[in-house]
Coordinates of N, CA and C in Angstrom, one line a residue:
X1 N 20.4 11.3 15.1 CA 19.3 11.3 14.1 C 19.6 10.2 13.1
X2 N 21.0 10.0 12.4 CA 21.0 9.8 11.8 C 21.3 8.1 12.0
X3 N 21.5 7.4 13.4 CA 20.6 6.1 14.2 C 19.4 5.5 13.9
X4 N 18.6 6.8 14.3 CA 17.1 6.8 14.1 C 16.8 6.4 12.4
X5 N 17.4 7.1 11.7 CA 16.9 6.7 10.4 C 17.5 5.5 9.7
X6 N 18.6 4.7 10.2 CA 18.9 3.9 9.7 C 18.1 2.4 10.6
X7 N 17.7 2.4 11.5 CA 17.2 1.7 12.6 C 15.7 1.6 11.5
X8 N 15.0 2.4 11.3 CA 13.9 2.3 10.6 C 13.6 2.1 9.2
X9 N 14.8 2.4 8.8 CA 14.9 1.7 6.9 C 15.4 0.1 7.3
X10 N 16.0 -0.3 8.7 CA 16.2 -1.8 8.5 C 14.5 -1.9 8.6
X11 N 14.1 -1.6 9.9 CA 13.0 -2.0 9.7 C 11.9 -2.2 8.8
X12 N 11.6 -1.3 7.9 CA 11.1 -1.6 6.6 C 11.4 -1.9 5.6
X13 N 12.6 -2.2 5.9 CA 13.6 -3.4 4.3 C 13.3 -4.8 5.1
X14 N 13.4 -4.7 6.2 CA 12.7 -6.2 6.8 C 10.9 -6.8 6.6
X15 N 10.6 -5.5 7.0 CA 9.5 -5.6 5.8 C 8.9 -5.8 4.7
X16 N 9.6 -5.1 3.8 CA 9.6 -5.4 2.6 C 9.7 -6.7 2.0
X17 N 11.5 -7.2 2.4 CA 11.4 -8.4 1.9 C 10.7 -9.8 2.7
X18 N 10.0 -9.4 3.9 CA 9.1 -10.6 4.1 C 8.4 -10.7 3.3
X19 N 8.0 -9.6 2.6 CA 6.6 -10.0 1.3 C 7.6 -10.7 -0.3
X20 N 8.5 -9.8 -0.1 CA 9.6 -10.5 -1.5 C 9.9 -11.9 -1.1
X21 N 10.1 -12.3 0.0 CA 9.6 -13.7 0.3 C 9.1 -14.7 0.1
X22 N 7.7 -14.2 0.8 CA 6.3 -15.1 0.7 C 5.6 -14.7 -0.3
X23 N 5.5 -13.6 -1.1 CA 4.8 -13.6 -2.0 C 4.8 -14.2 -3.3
X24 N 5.9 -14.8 -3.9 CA 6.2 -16.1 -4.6 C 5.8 -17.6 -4.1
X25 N 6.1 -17.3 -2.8 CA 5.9 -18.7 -2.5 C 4.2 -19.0 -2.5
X26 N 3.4 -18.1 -2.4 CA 2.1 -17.9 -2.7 C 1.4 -18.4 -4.4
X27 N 2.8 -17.4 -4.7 CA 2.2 -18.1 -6.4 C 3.2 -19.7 -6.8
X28 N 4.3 -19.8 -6.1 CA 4.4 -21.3 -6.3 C 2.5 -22.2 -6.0
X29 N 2.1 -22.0 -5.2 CA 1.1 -23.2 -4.7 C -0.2 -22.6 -5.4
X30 N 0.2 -21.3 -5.8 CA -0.9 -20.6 -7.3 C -1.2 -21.6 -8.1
X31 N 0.0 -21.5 -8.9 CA 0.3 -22.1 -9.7 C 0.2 -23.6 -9.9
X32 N -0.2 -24.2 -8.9 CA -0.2 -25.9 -8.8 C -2.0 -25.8 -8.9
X33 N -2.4 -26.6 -10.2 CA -3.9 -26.9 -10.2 C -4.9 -27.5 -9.7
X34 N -4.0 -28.1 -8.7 CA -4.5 -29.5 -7.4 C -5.0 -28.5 -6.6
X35 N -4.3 -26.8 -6.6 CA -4.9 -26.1 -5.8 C -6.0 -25.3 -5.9
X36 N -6.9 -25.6 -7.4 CA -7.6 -24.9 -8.1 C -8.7 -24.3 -6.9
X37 N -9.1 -24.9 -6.1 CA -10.1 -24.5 -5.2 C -9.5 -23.3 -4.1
X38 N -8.8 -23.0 -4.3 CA -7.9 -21.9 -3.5 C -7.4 -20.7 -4.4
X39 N -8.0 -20.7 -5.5 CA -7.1 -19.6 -6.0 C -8.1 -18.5 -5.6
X40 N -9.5 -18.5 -5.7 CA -9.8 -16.6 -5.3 C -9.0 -16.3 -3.8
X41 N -8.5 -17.2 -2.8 CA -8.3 -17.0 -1.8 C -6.8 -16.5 -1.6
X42 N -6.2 -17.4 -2.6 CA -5.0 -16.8 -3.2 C -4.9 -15.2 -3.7
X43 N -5.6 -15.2 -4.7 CA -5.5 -13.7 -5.2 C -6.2 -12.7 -4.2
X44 N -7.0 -12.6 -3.3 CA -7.3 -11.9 -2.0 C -5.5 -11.8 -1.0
X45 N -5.3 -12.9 -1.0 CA -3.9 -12.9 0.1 C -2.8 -12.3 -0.8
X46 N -2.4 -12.6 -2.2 CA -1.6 -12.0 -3.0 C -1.5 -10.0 -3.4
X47 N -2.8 -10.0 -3.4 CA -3.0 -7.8 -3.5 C -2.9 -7.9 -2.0
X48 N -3.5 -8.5 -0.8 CA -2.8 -7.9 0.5 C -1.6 -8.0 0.9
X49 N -0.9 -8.9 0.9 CA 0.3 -8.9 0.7 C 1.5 -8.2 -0.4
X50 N 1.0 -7.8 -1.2 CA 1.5 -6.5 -2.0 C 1.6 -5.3 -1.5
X51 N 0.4 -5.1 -0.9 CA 0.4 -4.0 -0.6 C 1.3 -3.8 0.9
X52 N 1.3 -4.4 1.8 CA 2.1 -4.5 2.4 C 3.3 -4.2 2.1
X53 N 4.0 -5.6 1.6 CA 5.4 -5.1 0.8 C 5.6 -3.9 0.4
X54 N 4.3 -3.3 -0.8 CA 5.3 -2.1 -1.6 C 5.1 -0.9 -0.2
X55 N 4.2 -1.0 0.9 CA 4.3 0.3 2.0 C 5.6 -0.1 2.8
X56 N 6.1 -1.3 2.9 CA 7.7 -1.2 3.5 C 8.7 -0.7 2.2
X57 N 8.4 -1.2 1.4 CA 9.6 -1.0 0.3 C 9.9 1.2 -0.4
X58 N 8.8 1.2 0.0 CA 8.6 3.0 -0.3 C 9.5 3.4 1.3
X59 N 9.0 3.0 2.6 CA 9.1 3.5 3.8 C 11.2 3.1 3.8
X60 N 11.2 1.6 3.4 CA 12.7 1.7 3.2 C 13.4 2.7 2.2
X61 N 12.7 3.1 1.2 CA 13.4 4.1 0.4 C 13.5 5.4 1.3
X62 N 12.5 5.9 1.7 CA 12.7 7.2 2.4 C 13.6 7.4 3.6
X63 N 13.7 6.4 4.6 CA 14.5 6.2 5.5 C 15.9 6.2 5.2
X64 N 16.0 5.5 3.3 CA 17.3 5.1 3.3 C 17.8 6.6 2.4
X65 N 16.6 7.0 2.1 CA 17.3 8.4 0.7 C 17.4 9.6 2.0
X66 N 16.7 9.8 3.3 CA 17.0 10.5 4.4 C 18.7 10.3 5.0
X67 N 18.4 9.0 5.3 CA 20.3 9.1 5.6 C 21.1 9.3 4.5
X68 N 20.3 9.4 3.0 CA 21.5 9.2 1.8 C 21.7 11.2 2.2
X69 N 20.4 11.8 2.0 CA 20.6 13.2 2.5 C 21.5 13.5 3.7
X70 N 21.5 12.9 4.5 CA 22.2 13.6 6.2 C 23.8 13.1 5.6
X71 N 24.2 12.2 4.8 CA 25.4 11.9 5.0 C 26.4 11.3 3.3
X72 N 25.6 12.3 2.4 CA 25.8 12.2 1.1 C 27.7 12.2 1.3
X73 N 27.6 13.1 0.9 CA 29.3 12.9 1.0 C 30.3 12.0 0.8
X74 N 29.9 11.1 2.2 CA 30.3 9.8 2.4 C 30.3 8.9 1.9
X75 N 28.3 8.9 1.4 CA 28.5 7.6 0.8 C 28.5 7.5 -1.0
X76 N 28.7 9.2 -1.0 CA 28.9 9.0 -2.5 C 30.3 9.1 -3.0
X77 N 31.2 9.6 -1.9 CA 32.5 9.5 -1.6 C 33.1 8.0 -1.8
X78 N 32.3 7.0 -1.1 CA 32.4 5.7 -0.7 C 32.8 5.1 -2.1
X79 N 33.6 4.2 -2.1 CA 34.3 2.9 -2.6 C 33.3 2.2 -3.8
X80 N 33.1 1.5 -4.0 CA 32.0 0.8 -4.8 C 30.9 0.4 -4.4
X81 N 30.8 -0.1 -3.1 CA 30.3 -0.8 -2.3 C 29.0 -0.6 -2.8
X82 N 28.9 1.2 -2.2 CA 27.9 1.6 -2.2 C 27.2 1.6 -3.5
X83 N 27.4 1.9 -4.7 CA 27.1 2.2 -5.8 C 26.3 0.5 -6.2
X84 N 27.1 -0.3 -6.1 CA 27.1 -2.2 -6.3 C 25.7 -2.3 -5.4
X85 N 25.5 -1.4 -4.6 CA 24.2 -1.7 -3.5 C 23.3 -0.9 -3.6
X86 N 23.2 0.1 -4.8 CA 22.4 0.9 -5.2 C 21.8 0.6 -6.3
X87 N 22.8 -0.5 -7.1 CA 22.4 -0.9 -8.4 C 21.9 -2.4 -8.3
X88 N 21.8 -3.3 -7.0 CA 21.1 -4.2 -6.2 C 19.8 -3.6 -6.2
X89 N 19.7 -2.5 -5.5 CA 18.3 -2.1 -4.9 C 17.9 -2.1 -6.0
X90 N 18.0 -1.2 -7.7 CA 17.4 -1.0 -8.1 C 16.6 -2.7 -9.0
X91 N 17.6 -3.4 -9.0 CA 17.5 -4.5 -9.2 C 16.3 -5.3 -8.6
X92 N 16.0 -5.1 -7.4 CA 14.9 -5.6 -6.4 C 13.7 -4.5 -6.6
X93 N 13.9 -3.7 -7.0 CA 12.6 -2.3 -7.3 C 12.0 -3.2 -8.9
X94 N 12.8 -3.4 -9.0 CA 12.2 -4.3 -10.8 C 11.6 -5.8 -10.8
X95 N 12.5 -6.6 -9.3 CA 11.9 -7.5 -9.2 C 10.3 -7.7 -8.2
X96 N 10.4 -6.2 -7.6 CA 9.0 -6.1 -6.9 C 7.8 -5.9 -8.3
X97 N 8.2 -5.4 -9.7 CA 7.4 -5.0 -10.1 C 7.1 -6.2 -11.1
X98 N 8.2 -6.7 -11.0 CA 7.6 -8.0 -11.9 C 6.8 -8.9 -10.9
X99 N 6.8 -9.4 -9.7 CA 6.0 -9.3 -9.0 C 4.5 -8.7 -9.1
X100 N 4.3 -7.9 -8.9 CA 3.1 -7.1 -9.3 C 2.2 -7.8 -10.6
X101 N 3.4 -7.8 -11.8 CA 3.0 -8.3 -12.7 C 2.6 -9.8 -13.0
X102 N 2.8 -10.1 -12.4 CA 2.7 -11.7 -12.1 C 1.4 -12.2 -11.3
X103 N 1.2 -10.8 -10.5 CA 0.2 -10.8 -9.1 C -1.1 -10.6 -10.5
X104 N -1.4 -9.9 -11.8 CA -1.9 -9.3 -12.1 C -2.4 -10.6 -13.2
X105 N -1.3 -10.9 -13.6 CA -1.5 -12.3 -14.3 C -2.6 -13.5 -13.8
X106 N -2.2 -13.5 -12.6 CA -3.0 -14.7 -11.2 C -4.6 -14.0 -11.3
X107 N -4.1 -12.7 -11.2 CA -5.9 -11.8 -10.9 C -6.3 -12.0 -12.2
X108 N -6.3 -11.8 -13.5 CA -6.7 -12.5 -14.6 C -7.1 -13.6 -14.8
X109 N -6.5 -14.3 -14.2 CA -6.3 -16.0 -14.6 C -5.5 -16.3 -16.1
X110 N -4.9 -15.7 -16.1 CA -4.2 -15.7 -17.3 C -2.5 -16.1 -17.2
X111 N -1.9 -16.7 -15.7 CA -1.1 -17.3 -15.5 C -0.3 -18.2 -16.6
X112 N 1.3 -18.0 -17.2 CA 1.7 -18.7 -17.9 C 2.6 -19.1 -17.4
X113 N 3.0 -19.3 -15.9 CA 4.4 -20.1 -15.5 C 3.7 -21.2 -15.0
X114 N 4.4 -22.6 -14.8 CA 4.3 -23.9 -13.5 C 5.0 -23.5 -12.2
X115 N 4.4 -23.8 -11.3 CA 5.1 -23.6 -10.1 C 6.6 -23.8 -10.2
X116 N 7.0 -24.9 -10.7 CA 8.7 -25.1 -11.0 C 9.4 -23.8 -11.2
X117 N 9.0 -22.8 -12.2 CA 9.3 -21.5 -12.2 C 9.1 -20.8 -11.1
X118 N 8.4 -20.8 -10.6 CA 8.0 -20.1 -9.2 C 9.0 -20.2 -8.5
X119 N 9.4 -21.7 -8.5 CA 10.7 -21.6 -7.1 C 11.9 -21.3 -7.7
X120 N 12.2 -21.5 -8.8 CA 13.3 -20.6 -8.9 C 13.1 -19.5 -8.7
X121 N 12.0 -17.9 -8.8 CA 12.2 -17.1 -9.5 C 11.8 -16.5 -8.0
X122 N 11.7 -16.7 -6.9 CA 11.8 -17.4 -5.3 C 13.0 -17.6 -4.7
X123 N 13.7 -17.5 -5.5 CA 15.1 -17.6 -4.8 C 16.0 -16.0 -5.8
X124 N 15.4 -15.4 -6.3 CA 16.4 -14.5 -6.2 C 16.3 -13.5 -5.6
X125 N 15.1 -12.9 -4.6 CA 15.7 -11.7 -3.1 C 16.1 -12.5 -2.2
X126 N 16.7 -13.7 -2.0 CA 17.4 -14.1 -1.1 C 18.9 -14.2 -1.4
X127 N 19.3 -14.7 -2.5 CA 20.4 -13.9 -3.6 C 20.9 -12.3 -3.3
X128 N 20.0 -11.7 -3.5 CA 20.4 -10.5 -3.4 C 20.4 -9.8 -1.9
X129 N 19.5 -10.1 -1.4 CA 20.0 -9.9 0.2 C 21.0 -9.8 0.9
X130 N 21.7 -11.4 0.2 CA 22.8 -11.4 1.0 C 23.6 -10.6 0.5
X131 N 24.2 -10.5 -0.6 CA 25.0 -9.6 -1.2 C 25.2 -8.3 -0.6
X132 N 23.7 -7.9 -0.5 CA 23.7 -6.5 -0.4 C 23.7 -6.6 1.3
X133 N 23.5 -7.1 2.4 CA 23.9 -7.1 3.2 C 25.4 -6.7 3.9
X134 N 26.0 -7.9 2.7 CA 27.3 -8.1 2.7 C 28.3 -7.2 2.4
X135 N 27.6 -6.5 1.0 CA 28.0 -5.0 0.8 C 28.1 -4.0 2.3
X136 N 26.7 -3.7 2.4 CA 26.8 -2.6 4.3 C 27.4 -2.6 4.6
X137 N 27.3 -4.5 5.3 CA 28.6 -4.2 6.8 C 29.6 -4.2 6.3
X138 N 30.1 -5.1 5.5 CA 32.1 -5.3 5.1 C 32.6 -4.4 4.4
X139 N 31.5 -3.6 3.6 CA 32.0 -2.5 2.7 C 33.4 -2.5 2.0
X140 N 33.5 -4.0 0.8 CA 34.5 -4.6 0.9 C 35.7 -3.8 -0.2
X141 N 34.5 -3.2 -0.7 CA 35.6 -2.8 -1.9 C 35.2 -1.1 -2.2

């Protein structure tokens, strides 16, 4: 069983972050005014693409708080690793919601970043990915 449930929180942590992804990169080209004729089309693709994301990102929590259930012990027994990957997630739970908020900004029109910001701010669930990947398998510490 406890296969099954980790097989399916990858699955919708892979989901998840395809939207933690592309959903910046959406408001990088938001954000550019050359693309002013694209923004309702933008904010239509930005709330569906949210919504998406936050249904993997709930589905990854439950898959992952199910194995946390079948095999607590262990991994609260566990070394740092785990804890360093709990306090990641919660990290990426804050960056989905600033997300949101950003998405909410666009739906106003009331946008205060340049795309320039965008791609930085676009590179931090790929930052954290790896880490927290890195944490899982090597469970280094």
């Amino acid at each position: 069983m406890y296969l099954w449930l980790k097989a399916f929180h990858i699955i919708f942590m892979v989901t998840w972050f395809a939207g933690l992804f592309y959903l910046p990169r959406l408001y990088v080209y938001h954000a550019m005014p050359e693309n002013r004729s694209s923004f309702e089309l933008f904010k239509v693709m930005e709330r569906r693409l949210f919504a998406i994301m936050t249904i993997g990102a709930v589905l990854a929590a439950v898959f992952g708080l199910a194995m946390l259930a079948l095999n607590w012990r262990y991994l609260l027994a566990a070394t740092h690793w785990f804890h360093l990957k709990l306090l990641l997630v919660a990290a990426l739970v804050a960056y989905h919601y600033a997300c949101y908020r950003l998405m909410a900004a666009f739906r106003n029109d009331a946008n205060t970043h340049d795309h320039k910001w965008y791609r930085w701010f676009n590179e931090a669930p790929s930052v954290l990915l790896i880490i927290v990947v890195i944490l899982a398998v090597l469970k280094p510490f």
